[in-house]
Coordinates of C-alpha atoms in Angstrom, one line a residue:
M1 CA 7.8 -65.9 -93.0
P2 CA 8.1 -62.2 -94.3
I3 CA 11.8 -60.7 -94.3
I4 CA 12.1 -57.4 -92.8
R5 CA 14.1 -54.7 -95.0
R6 CA 15.3 -51.4 -95.1
L7 CA 12.8 -49.4 -97.5
P8 CA 14.8 -47.1 -100.2
E9 CA 14.9 -43.5 -99.5
T10 CA 12.4 -42.5 -102.7
L11 CA 9.8 -45.0 -101.1
V12 CA 10.3 -43.6 -97.6
N13 CA 9.8 -40.0 -98.9
R14 CA 6.6 -41.0 -100.8
I15 CA 5.1 -42.4 -97.6
A16 CA 6.0 -39.2 -95.7
A17 CA 4.4 -37.3 -98.6
G18 CA 1.2 -39.3 -97.8
E19 CA 1.4 -37.7 -94.3
V20 CA 2.6 -34.1 -95.2
V21 CA 1.3 -33.7 -98.5
E22 CA -2.3 -34.9 -99.1
R23 CA -3.5 -32.6 -101.4
P24 CA -1.9 -29.3 -103.1
A25 CA -3.4 -27.2 -100.2
A26 CA -0.8 -29.0 -97.9
A27 CA 2.1 -28.3 -100.3
V28 CA 1.2 -24.5 -100.2
K29 CA 1.0 -24.4 -96.5
E30 CA 4.4 -26.3 -96.1
L31 CA 6.2 -23.8 -98.5
V32 CA 4.5 -20.5 -97.4
E33 CA 5.5 -21.6 -93.6
N34 CA 9.0 -22.2 -95.0
A35 CA 8.9 -18.4 -96.5
I36 CA 7.7 -16.9 -93.0
D37 CA 10.3 -18.7 -91.4
A38 CA 12.9 -17.3 -93.7
G39 CA 12.1 -13.8 -92.6
A40 CA 10.3 -12.8 -95.7
S41 CA 8.4 -9.5 -95.8
R42 CA 6.6 -10.2 -99.3
I43 CA 5.2 -13.5 -100.3
A44 CA 3.6 -14.3 -103.8
V45 CA 1.5 -17.0 -104.3
Q46 CA 0.7 -18.5 -107.8
I47 CA -1.5 -21.6 -108.6
I48 CA -2.9 -23.1 -111.7
D49 CA -5.8 -25.5 -111.8
G50 CA -6.1 -25.5 -107.9
G51 CA -2.6 -26.4 -107.5
L52 CA -2.9 -29.7 -109.6
T53 CA -0.9 -28.1 -112.5
R54 CA 1.5 -25.7 -111.0
I55 CA 2.4 -23.8 -107.5
V56 CA 4.9 -21.4 -107.4
I57 CA 5.8 -19.5 -104.1
T58 CA 8.3 -16.4 -104.4
D59 CA 9.6 -14.7 -101.3
D60 CA 12.5 -12.0 -100.3
G61 CA 13.5 -14.0 -97.2
C62 CA 17.1 -14.9 -96.3
G63 CA 17.8 -17.4 -99.2
M64 CA 19.9 -20.5 -99.3
S65 CA 23.3 -21.1 -100.6
P66 CA 23.9 -24.1 -102.9
D67 CA 25.2 -26.5 -100.0
Q68 CA 22.3 -25.5 -98.0
M69 CA 19.8 -26.3 -100.7
T70 CA 21.1 -29.8 -101.2
L71 CA 20.8 -30.3 -97.3
A72 CA 17.1 -28.8 -97.5
L73 CA 16.2 -31.7 -99.9
E74 CA 17.2 -34.2 -97.5
R75 CA 14.8 -35.7 -95.1
H76 CA 15.2 -34.3 -91.5
A77 CA 17.5 -31.5 -92.2
T78 CA 16.4 -28.4 -90.9
S79 CA 17.8 -24.9 -89.8
K80 CA 14.9 -24.5 -87.2
L81 CA 16.2 -26.7 -84.4
P82 CA 19.7 -25.3 -83.3
D83 CA 19.5 -27.8 -80.6
E84 CA 17.4 -30.7 -79.4
A85 CA 15.1 -28.6 -77.4
I86 CA 12.0 -29.3 -79.6
E87 CA 9.4 -28.3 -76.9
Q88 CA 11.0 -24.5 -77.2
V89 CA 10.4 -24.6 -81.0
T90 CA 9.0 -21.2 -82.2
T91 CA 9.1 -21.5 -86.0
L92 CA 6.2 -22.8 -87.8
G93 CA 8.2 -25.6 -89.5
F94 CA 10.7 -27.8 -87.8
R95 CA 10.6 -31.4 -89.0
G96 CA 12.7 -31.0 -92.3
E97 CA 10.2 -33.5 -94.0
A98 CA 8.3 -31.0 -96.5
L99 CA 10.5 -30.4 -99.3
P100 CA 12.1 -34.0 -100.0
S101 CA 8.3 -35.2 -99.6
I102 CA 7.0 -32.8 -102.2
A103 CA 10.1 -33.5 -104.3
S104 CA 9.2 -37.3 -104.3
V105 CA 5.7 -36.8 -105.8
A106 CA 6.2 -33.8 -108.3
R107 CA 8.6 -31.9 -110.5
F108 CA 10.0 -29.6 -107.9
T109 CA 12.4 -26.8 -108.8
V110 CA 13.7 -24.4 -106.1
E111 CA 15.7 -21.2 -106.9
S112 CA 17.4 -19.5 -104.2
R113 CA 19.9 -16.5 -103.4
P114 CA 21.4 -15.1 -100.0
R115 CA 21.8 -11.3 -99.9
E116 CA 25.2 -11.4 -99.5
L117 CA 26.0 -13.6 -102.7
G118 CA 25.9 -12.1 -106.2
Q119 CA 24.6 -15.2 -107.8
G120 CA 21.6 -17.8 -107.2
W121 CA 21.3 -21.4 -107.7
C122 CA 18.7 -24.0 -109.1
K123 CA 18.1 -27.3 -108.5
V124 CA 15.1 -29.4 -110.1
V125 CA 14.1 -32.8 -108.7
D126 CA 11.6 -34.8 -110.5
H127 CA 9.8 -37.2 -108.5
G128 CA 12.7 -37.8 -106.4
D129 CA 15.5 -37.9 -109.1
M130 CA 17.9 -34.9 -109.3
V131 CA 17.8 -33.7 -113.2
E132 CA 19.2 -30.2 -112.9
D133 CA 21.6 -28.4 -110.7
T134 CA 22.8 -25.0 -112.2
P135 CA 23.3 -21.3 -111.5
A136 CA 20.5 -19.1 -111.7
A137 CA 19.7 -15.3 -111.8
L138 CA 17.1 -14.1 -109.6
P139 CA 16.7 -11.3 -106.7
H140 CA 17.7 -12.3 -103.2
G141 CA 15.2 -14.8 -101.7
T142 CA 13.8 -18.0 -102.7
R143 CA 11.2 -19.3 -105.6
V144 CA 9.8 -22.6 -105.4
R145 CA 7.9 -24.4 -108.1
V146 CA 5.7 -27.6 -107.7
E147 CA 4.4 -29.1 -111.1
N148 CA 2.3 -31.9 -111.9
L149 CA 1.6 -33.2 -108.4
F150 CA 1.2 -36.8 -108.1
A151 CA 1.4 -37.1 -111.8
K152 CA 3.3 -40.3 -111.8
L153 CA 1.3 -41.6 -108.9
P154 CA -2.6 -42.0 -110.2
A155 CA -3.6 -44.1 -107.3
R156 CA -3.1 -40.9 -105.3
R157 CA -4.2 -38.4 -107.8
K158 CA -7.6 -39.8 -108.6
F159 CA -8.4 -39.3 -104.7
L160 CA -8.0 -35.5 -105.4
R161 CA -11.1 -33.6 -105.7
T162 CA -12.1 -31.1 -108.4
P163 CA -9.4 -28.2 -109.3
R164 CA -12.3 -25.6 -108.0
S165 CA -12.3 -27.7 -104.7
E166 CA -8.6 -27.7 -104.4
Y167 CA -8.4 -24.2 -105.2
G168 CA -10.9 -23.3 -102.2
A169 CA -8.5 -25.2 -100.0
C170 CA -5.4 -23.4 -101.0
L171 CA -7.2 -20.0 -100.7
D172 CA -8.0 -21.0 -97.2
V173 CA -4.6 -21.8 -96.5
V174 CA -3.0 -18.6 -97.6
R175 CA -5.9 -16.5 -95.9
R176 CA -5.2 -18.0 -92.5
L177 CA -1.6 -17.4 -92.9
A178 CA -2.0 -14.1 -94.0
M179 CA -4.1 -13.2 -90.9
A180 CA -1.6 -14.6 -88.8
R181 CA 1.1 -12.5 -90.1
P182 CA -0.2 -8.9 -90.7
D183 CA 3.4 -7.6 -91.1
I184 CA 3.9 -9.3 -94.2
A185 CA 2.6 -8.5 -97.7
F186 CA 0.8 -11.5 -99.5
T187 CA -0.6 -11.9 -102.8
L188 CA -2.5 -15.1 -104.4
D189 CA -3.0 -15.3 -108.0
H190 CA -5.1 -18.2 -109.6
A191 CA -5.0 -18.7 -113.5
E192 CA -3.6 -15.1 -113.9
R193 CA -6.4 -13.7 -111.6
R194 CA -5.3 -11.9 -108.4
V195 CA -7.7 -13.1 -105.8
L196 CA -6.0 -11.8 -102.5
A197 CA -3.6 -9.0 -102.0
T198 CA -2.8 -7.7 -98.4
Q199 CA -0.2 -4.8 -97.6
A200 CA 2.7 -5.1 -95.0
G201 CA 1.9 -3.5 -91.7
D202 CA -1.7 -3.8 -91.4
S203 CA -3.3 -3.8 -88.1
V204 CA -4.8 -7.1 -86.8
E205 CA -8.1 -5.9 -87.2
A206 CA -7.6 -4.3 -90.5
R207 CA -6.1 -7.4 -91.9
V208 CA -8.9 -9.7 -90.5
A209 CA -11.6 -7.7 -91.7
G210 CA -10.1 -7.4 -95.2
I211 CA -10.0 -11.1 -95.5
I212 CA -13.2 -12.3 -94.0
A213 CA -15.6 -9.5 -94.8
R214 CA -15.3 -5.6 -94.9
E215 CA -18.5 -5.4 -92.6
L216 CA -16.8 -7.1 -89.8
A217 CA -15.0 -4.2 -88.8
D218 CA -18.3 -2.5 -87.9
N219 CA -19.8 -5.5 -86.2
A220 CA -17.1 -6.8 -84.1
V221 CA -15.2 -6.1 -81.0
S222 CA -11.3 -6.1 -80.4
I223 CA -9.9 -8.5 -77.9
D224 CA -6.6 -8.0 -75.7
F225 CA -6.9 -10.1 -72.5
E226 CA -3.8 -11.5 -70.7
R227 CA -3.4 -13.6 -67.5
P228 CA -0.2 -15.1 -65.9
T229 CA 0.4 -18.7 -65.9
P230 CA 1.5 -20.8 -62.7
S231 CA 5.1 -20.5 -63.8
G232 CA 4.6 -16.5 -63.9
E233 CA 4.6 -16.0 -67.5
M234 CA 1.9 -14.4 -69.5
I235 CA -0.8 -15.9 -71.5
R236 CA -2.5 -13.4 -74.1
L237 CA -5.5 -13.6 -76.1
T238 CA -6.1 -10.9 -78.9
G239 CA -7.9 -10.8 -82.2
V240 CA -11.6 -9.8 -83.3
A241 CA -14.7 -11.2 -82.3
G242 CA -17.9 -10.8 -84.2
L243 CA -21.1 -9.6 -82.4
P244 CA -23.6 -12.5 -81.6
T245 CA -26.0 -10.7 -84.0
Y246 CA -23.3 -11.1 -86.9
N247 CA -23.1 -14.6 -87.3
R248 CA -23.0 -17.7 -89.7
G249 CA -24.7 -20.8 -90.6
V250 CA -21.4 -22.8 -90.8
A251 CA -18.3 -22.6 -88.4
D252 CA -16.1 -21.9 -91.5
H253 CA -15.3 -18.3 -90.5
Q254 CA -13.5 -19.1 -86.9
Y255 CA -10.0 -18.7 -87.2
L256 CA -7.9 -19.9 -84.3
F257 CA -4.0 -19.2 -84.0
V258 CA -1.7 -20.5 -81.3
N259 CA 1.6 -18.7 -81.2
G260 CA 1.0 -17.3 -84.8
R261 CA 0.2 -21.0 -86.1
P262 CA -3.1 -21.5 -87.6
V263 CA -4.7 -24.6 -85.7
K264 CA -7.9 -26.6 -86.0
D265 CA -8.3 -27.5 -82.2
R266 CA -11.5 -28.8 -80.7
L267 CA -10.8 -27.5 -77.3
L268 CA -10.6 -24.0 -78.8
T269 CA -13.6 -24.5 -80.9
G270 CA -15.4 -25.7 -77.7
A271 CA -14.3 -22.6 -75.8
V272 CA -15.8 -20.4 -78.5
R273 CA -19.1 -22.2 -78.4
G274 CA -19.2 -22.0 -74.8
A275 CA -18.4 -18.3 -74.7
Y276 CA -21.3 -17.6 -77.1
A277 CA -23.5 -20.3 -75.3
D278 CA -26.4 -18.0 -74.4
M279 CA -26.2 -15.5 -77.2
L280 CA -26.4 -17.7 -80.5
A281 CA -28.9 -20.4 -81.5
R282 CA -27.5 -24.0 -81.9
D283 CA -27.3 -23.9 -85.7
R284 CA -25.6 -20.3 -85.9
H285 CA -21.8 -19.8 -85.5
A286 CA -19.8 -16.7 -84.4
V287 CA -17.6 -15.2 -86.9
L288 CA -14.0 -14.5 -85.3
A289 CA -10.3 -14.7 -85.3
L290 CA -8.5 -15.5 -82.0
F291 CA -4.8 -15.3 -81.3
L292 CA -3.4 -17.0 -78.5
T293 CA -0.1 -16.3 -77.0
I294 CA 1.5 -18.9 -74.8
P295 CA 4.9 -20.1 -73.4
A296 CA 6.3 -22.5 -75.8
Q297 CA 6.7 -25.3 -72.6
E298 CA 2.8 -24.8 -72.0
V299 CA 1.9 -26.1 -75.5
D300 CA 3.0 -29.2 -77.5
V301 CA 3.0 -28.4 -81.4
N302 CA 4.5 -31.9 -82.3
V303 CA 1.2 -34.0 -82.3
H304 CA 0.0 -33.8 -86.0
P305 CA 2.4 -34.4 -89.2
A306 CA 0.7 -31.3 -90.8
K307 CA 1.1 -29.3 -87.5
T308 CA -2.5 -28.3 -87.4
E309 CA -3.3 -29.4 -84.1
V310 CA -1.8 -28.8 -80.6
R311 CA -1.8 -30.0 -77.2
F312 CA -2.0 -27.9 -74.0
R313 CA -0.3 -28.7 -70.7
D314 CA -3.4 -27.3 -68.8
S315 CA -6.2 -27.9 -71.4
Q316 CA -9.0 -26.7 -68.9
G317 CA -7.2 -23.6 -67.9
V318 CA -6.5 -22.5 -71.2
R319 CA -10.1 -23.4 -72.3
G320 CA -11.6 -21.0 -69.3
F321 CA -9.0 -18.2 -69.9
I322 CA -10.1 -17.9 -73.7
V323 CA -14.1 -18.1 -72.5
S324 CA -13.4 -15.2 -69.9
G325 CA -11.3 -13.2 -72.6
L326 CA -14.2 -13.6 -75.0
R327 CA -16.9 -12.7 -72.7
R328 CA -15.2 -9.8 -71.3
A329 CA -14.6 -8.6 -75.0
L330 CA -18.2 -9.3 -75.9
A331 CA -19.2 -7.1 -72.9
T332 CA -17.8 -4.1 -74.4
G333 CA -20.3 -4.4 -77.0
D334 CA -23.2 -5.4 -74.9
Q335 CA -25.8 -2.8 -76.4
R336 CA -24.5 -3.0 -79.8
S337 CA -26.4 -4.9 -82.5
A338 CA -25.3 -5.7 -86.1
Q339 CA -25.2 -2.2 -87.6
S340 CA -25.5 -2.8 -91.5
P341 CA -29.0 -2.6 -92.5
D342 CA -29.4 -5.6 -94.8
A343 CA -28.8 -4.7 -98.5
A344 CA -31.8 -6.9 -99.9
A345 CA -34.1 -5.3 -97.1
M346 CA -32.8 -1.7 -98.2
G347 CA -33.5 -2.4 -101.6
R348 CA -37.1 -3.1 -101.0
W349 CA -37.7 0.5 -99.8
Q350 CA -40.0 1.9 -102.4
S351 CA -40.4 5.5 -103.4
E352 CA -43.6 7.3 -103.5
P353 CA -45.2 6.5 -107.1
V354 CA -45.6 9.9 -108.9
R355 CA -49.4 10.8 -109.0
E356 CA -50.3 11.7 -112.4
E357 CA -53.2 13.8 -111.4
P358 CA -52.9 16.6 -108.6
A359 CA -55.3 16.6 -106.0
P360 CA -58.5 19.0 -106.8
A361 CA -57.2 21.5 -104.3
L362 CA -54.0 21.7 -106.3
R363 CA -55.1 21.3 -109.5
S364 CA -55.3 25.1 -110.4
I365 CA -51.6 25.4 -110.2
F366 CA -51.2 22.5 -112.6
E367 CA -53.4 24.0 -115.6
G368 CA -52.4 23.1 -119.0
R369 CA -50.5 19.9 -118.1
D370 CA -51.2 16.8 -120.2
W371 CA -52.5 14.1 -118.1
S372 CA -52.6 11.3 -120.7
R373 CA -50.2 9.0 -119.3
S374 CA -50.9 6.1 -117.3
A375 CA -52.3 6.6 -113.7
P376 CA -53.9 5.0 -110.8
S377 CA -57.5 3.9 -111.4
Y378 CA -58.8 6.5 -109.1
V379 CA -57.0 9.4 -110.9
A380 CA -58.8 11.2 -113.5
S381 CA -57.7 11.1 -117.3
P382 CA -58.7 13.6 -119.8
S383 CA -61.8 11.7 -120.8
Q384 CA -62.8 11.1 -116.9
N385 CA -64.0 12.8 -114.1
Y386 CA -61.7 12.8 -111.0
R387 CA -62.8 9.8 -108.4
A388 CA -61.9 10.1 -105.0
P389 CA -59.8 7.0 -103.8
E390 CA -61.9 4.3 -102.1
A391 CA -60.9 2.1 -99.0
S392 CA -60.0 -0.8 -101.3
D393 CA -57.5 1.3 -103.0
L394 CA -55.5 2.0 -99.8
A395 CA -53.5 -0.2 -97.5
A396 CA -54.8 -0.3 -94.0
P397 CA -52.5 1.6 -91.6
Q398 CA -50.3 -0.7 -89.5
G399 CA -48.8 1.8 -87.3
R400 CA -49.6 4.7 -84.8
A401 CA -47.8 7.5 -83.8
E402 CA -47.6 8.9 -80.1
M403 CA -47.6 12.6 -79.1
A404 CA -44.1 13.6 -79.9
E405 CA -42.0 14.5 -76.7
D406 CA -39.5 17.4 -77.2
I407 CA -35.9 16.0 -77.0
T408 CA -34.3 17.5 -74.0
E409 CA -30.6 18.0 -73.5
D410 CA -30.3 14.8 -71.9
A411 CA -32.5 13.0 -74.1
A412 CA -30.5 13.8 -76.9
H413 CA -27.7 11.6 -75.5
Y414 CA -29.7 8.5 -75.2
P415 CA -28.3 5.9 -77.6
L416 CA -31.5 4.4 -78.6
G417 CA -33.4 7.8 -78.6
I418 CA -37.0 8.8 -77.9
A419 CA -40.0 6.6 -79.1
R420 CA -42.1 8.1 -81.6
G421 CA -44.5 5.4 -82.4
Q422 CA -45.0 1.7 -82.6
V423 CA -45.5 -0.3 -85.9
A424 CA -47.8 -3.4 -86.3
S425 CA -47.7 -3.6 -82.7
T426 CA -44.6 -5.3 -82.8
Y427 CA -41.7 -2.7 -83.6
V428 CA -40.9 0.4 -81.6
V429 CA -39.6 3.4 -83.9
A430 CA -37.3 5.8 -81.9
E431 CA -35.7 9.1 -83.1
A432 CA -32.1 9.2 -82.0
A433 CA -29.6 12.2 -82.4
D434 CA -27.9 10.4 -85.4
G435 CA -30.7 8.4 -87.0
L436 CA -34.0 6.4 -87.0
V437 CA -34.0 3.2 -84.4
I438 CA -36.3 0.3 -84.9
V439 CA -36.4 -2.3 -82.0
D440 CA -38.4 -5.4 -81.9
Q441 CA -40.2 -5.5 -78.7
H442 CA -40.3 -9.1 -78.1
A443 CA -36.6 -9.7 -78.9
A444 CA -35.8 -6.9 -76.7
H445 CA -37.9 -7.5 -73.7
E446 CA -36.8 -11.6 -74.0
R447 CA -33.2 -10.4 -73.3
L448 CA -34.0 -7.9 -70.7
V449 CA -36.0 -10.7 -68.8
L450 CA -33.3 -13.2 -69.2
E451 CA -30.6 -10.9 -67.4
R452 CA -33.3 -10.3 -64.8
L453 CA -33.7 -13.9 -64.0
R454 CA -29.8 -14.1 -63.8
A455 CA -29.5 -11.2 -61.4
A456 CA -32.2 -12.6 -59.4
G457 CA -30.6 -16.0 -59.0
A458 CA -32.8 -18.0 -61.3
E459 CA -29.9 -19.6 -62.8
D460 CA -28.9 -20.9 -59.6
A461 CA -32.2 -22.3 -58.9
I462 CA -32.5 -24.3 -62.0
K463 CA -29.1 -25.8 -61.3
R464 CA -30.1 -27.0 -57.9
S465 CA -29.9 -30.7 -57.6
Q466 CA -33.0 -32.8 -57.5
A467 CA -32.2 -36.1 -56.0
L468 CA -33.5 -39.4 -57.5
L469 CA -35.5 -41.6 -55.4
I470 CA -33.8 -44.5 -56.7
P471 CA -30.3 -43.7 -58.2
D472 CA -30.2 -44.6 -61.9
V473 CA -27.5 -46.9 -63.2
V474 CA -26.6 -46.1 -66.9
E475 CA -24.2 -48.4 -68.9
L476 CA -22.0 -46.7 -71.3
E477 CA -18.7 -47.5 -73.2
E478 CA -15.6 -47.4 -70.8
P479 CA -14.1 -44.2 -72.5
D480 CA -17.5 -42.5 -72.0
C481 CA -17.4 -43.5 -68.4
D482 CA -13.7 -42.2 -68.3
R483 CA -14.6 -38.7 -69.9
L484 CA -17.7 -38.3 -67.6
E485 CA -15.5 -39.3 -64.6
E486 CA -13.0 -36.4 -65.3
A487 CA -15.8 -33.9 -65.7
M488 CA -17.8 -35.0 -62.6
P489 CA -16.7 -31.8 -60.4
K490 CA -18.1 -29.5 -63.3
L491 CA -21.1 -31.5 -63.9
A492 CA -21.8 -31.2 -60.2
E493 CA -21.6 -27.3 -60.3
L494 CA -24.4 -27.6 -63.0
G495 CA -26.5 -29.9 -60.5
L496 CA -25.7 -33.2 -62.1
L497 CA -24.3 -35.6 -59.3
I498 CA -23.0 -38.8 -61.0
E499 CA -20.2 -41.2 -59.7
R500 CA -18.4 -44.3 -61.3
F501 CA -20.2 -47.6 -61.0
G502 CA -17.7 -50.1 -62.3
P503 CA -15.7 -50.2 -65.7
D504 CA -18.6 -49.5 -68.1
A505 CA -21.5 -47.8 -65.9
M506 CA -22.3 -44.5 -64.3
L507 CA -24.7 -44.0 -61.2
V508 CA -26.9 -41.1 -61.4
R509 CA -27.8 -39.8 -58.0
A510 CA -29.2 -36.3 -58.8
V511 CA -30.2 -34.2 -61.9
P512 CA -30.6 -30.4 -62.3
H513 CA -33.9 -29.2 -60.9
A514 CA -35.1 -27.9 -64.4
L515 CA -34.0 -31.3 -66.1
G516 CA -36.1 -33.4 -63.7
K517 CA -37.9 -35.1 -66.5
A518 CA -35.0 -35.8 -68.6
N519 CA -33.9 -39.5 -69.6
P520 CA -30.8 -39.9 -67.5
A521 CA -29.3 -42.4 -69.9
R522 CA -29.7 -40.3 -73.0
L523 CA -28.4 -37.1 -71.1
L524 CA -25.2 -39.0 -69.9
Q525 CA -24.9 -40.2 -73.3
D526 CA -25.2 -36.7 -75.0
I527 CA -22.7 -35.4 -72.6
A528 CA -20.3 -37.9 -73.0
D529 CA -20.4 -37.4 -77.0
D530 CA -20.2 -33.6 -76.4
I531 CA -17.0 -34.0 -74.3
A532 CA -15.6 -36.2 -76.9
K533 CA -16.2 -33.9 -79.7
H534 CA -15.3 -30.5 -77.8
G535 CA -13.2 -31.5 -74.8
E536 CA -15.5 -29.9 -72.4
A537 CA -19.3 -30.8 -71.1
I538 CA -20.8 -27.7 -72.9
L539 CA -24.2 -29.4 -73.6
L540 CA -25.4 -29.5 -70.0
G541 CA -25.0 -26.0 -69.6
E542 CA -26.6 -25.2 -72.9
K543 CA -29.8 -27.3 -71.9
L544 CA -29.9 -25.3 -68.6
D545 CA -29.6 -21.9 -70.6
L546 CA -32.2 -23.2 -72.7
V547 CA -34.6 -23.7 -69.9
L548 CA -33.6 -20.1 -68.6
A549 CA -34.2 -18.7 -72.2
T550 CA -37.6 -20.4 -72.2
M551 CA -38.7 -18.7 -68.8
A552 CA -37.6 -15.3 -70.3
C553 CA -39.5 -16.1 -73.6
H554 CA -42.9 -16.7 -71.7
G555 CA -42.3 -13.7 -69.4
S556 CA -41.6 -11.3 -72.1
V557 CA -43.7 -8.7 -73.9
R558 CA -45.3 -10.4 -76.8
A559 CA -45.4 -9.0 -80.3
G560 CA -48.9 -7.6 -81.0
R561 CA -49.2 -6.0 -78.0
A562 CA -49.7 -2.1 -78.0
L563 CA -47.4 -0.1 -75.8
N564 CA -48.0 3.6 -74.7
V565 CA -45.0 5.9 -75.2
A566 CA -44.0 5.8 -71.7
E567 CA -43.7 1.8 -71.8
M568 CA -41.8 2.2 -75.1
N569 CA -39.3 4.8 -73.5
A570 CA -38.9 2.6 -70.5
L571 CA -38.0 -0.3 -72.6
L572 CA -35.3 1.8 -74.6
R573 CA -33.8 3.1 -71.4
E574 CA -33.8 -0.3 -69.8
M575 CA -32.0 -1.8 -72.9
E576 CA -29.4 0.9 -72.7
N577 CA -28.6 -0.5 -69.2
T578 CA -28.7 -4.1 -69.7
P579 CA -25.8 -6.6 -70.8
R580 CA -26.1 -8.1 -74.0
S581 CA -29.2 -6.1 -75.1
G582 CA -28.1 -5.7 -78.6
Q583 CA -29.1 -9.5 -79.4
C584 CA -31.8 -11.7 -78.2
N585 CA -31.4 -15.2 -76.6
H586 CA -31.2 -16.9 -80.0
G587 CA -28.5 -14.0 -81.6
R588 CA -31.0 -12.2 -83.6
P589 CA -30.6 -8.4 -83.4
T590 CA -33.0 -6.5 -81.0
W591 CA -32.6 -3.3 -82.6
V592 CA -31.4 -1.7 -86.0
K593 CA -30.5 1.9 -86.9
L594 CA -30.9 3.7 -90.0
S595 CA -28.6 6.7 -90.2
M596 CA -29.9 10.0 -91.2
D597 CA -27.4 9.8 -94.2
D598 CA -29.3 6.4 -95.1
V599 CA -32.8 8.3 -94.7
E600 CA -31.9 11.1 -96.8
K601 CA -30.6 8.9 -99.7
L602 CA -33.9 7.1 -99.7
F603 CA -35.3 10.5 -100.6
G604 CA -32.6 11.5 -103.0
R605 CA -31.3 14.4 -100.9
H606 CA -27.7 13.0 -101.4

């Protein structure tokens, strides 16, 4: 029979490295978190070949004495837990596994000097073996070098991705940590090229926009929302949330932080999706950075070796808090749309081509000019008589202008201006005090109708339960039944009445009126999968929102319908007074504005 034996320390460290340091980005994360916990105000990261060849982290933190460095290289030795109250931990790291784990699978050099000591110290560990232990000259702080990661473990190294992919993962880690701490200056160099540089003391909004995208600053709202917990302590949500019209095709630009710790948590992701549920199409994703500050005893950070996941004591309460905070913040930007005109669209504006021959009425003032250069077919050349342009030479008009109304003193303050005409029977053109506004009449009216339906109680009507003549028994796996049973109160609010029917079946007694023709078995399976993925039954609410949005779509003004000036102005005024009128039900903008500066640039006036 096999004999149980105690594993050698080097092998234990390699096993731990498999959990903590699965790729170069994980090593960067652990080392930068150590620098943050050491109180650094500047952190410099250098990587070569995506971190496969070399990683160097330099900080100006508190530094370590030689004996402290020796302890730091031992497993489960840390300065971040002064007592046994692990549930009260406030630092990013606390396990004491990172340094010995990295040192067991790479050539690891650590140099450090506390501010109060005149000389630093250097220790070099090569794949678990101490090979150098000498004094070193360096400013106060710590410098860590990781070289040839997994070089002596070819079985591990062959599972790593290309240097380009590993570099992308390292960049993402540094970006997240830089967002979490705008009070710290970060730099990231890859192969002698600086790819990220931030200044200490940035505001959260400036740091987030600088890292994600500069235009986010003009297309986002700030969040600052707090609420007391049952214990009386405050839970707070801050950050930046992009307008629904400023969205992406992937969810890679959603950054979530809990007590300053970057996390990837399905509950938080589900809360974001729920907050934007009726403002984005299913294949579009919000752009945001959310910072949740919650009492330490309300969250467990010790649930994942890499500390990228957390568990909340009151998960549903936290989810509801985030949805409420996000929706309240987005309501402050209700009528706003993504303001930056698309660069490609702006580039397609064409200047009027220069006529090579003046009109006959103006020919006298151009006497003596040479017209031998190329010209349109209807323009005279020296050897031709002037020919008037024919209908085939000109594009058919696609717009019409209405009798212009004077902009009164009150009207000058209308955000969307006064209607001046309609283009292609689809777009309303308006003049505002600060620019030109173009409105998609169908998209805008679709949002207005949806908000009217909600105000009139249509949302409650479609959620009204429709009892089944014969209750339907749906067989599911037991874990799915457990999830549905926990969600029964929430589902009942949405009109779906179910109950447990044995260990692996659910009984459907009623469905929402709007989903009366839905297949109960497929509906329950989809909802169970949704709960498993996001920790909340978001799908049913989305299905009902889709019904309401379809009703709004069919009840709105269609593209192609001519509107008179009174109707156009009425549409503009109602948009200014309706929540979320800046985007349609699918997250597309309902209006765009071209500032007068942009208009003047098109004509070369600037």
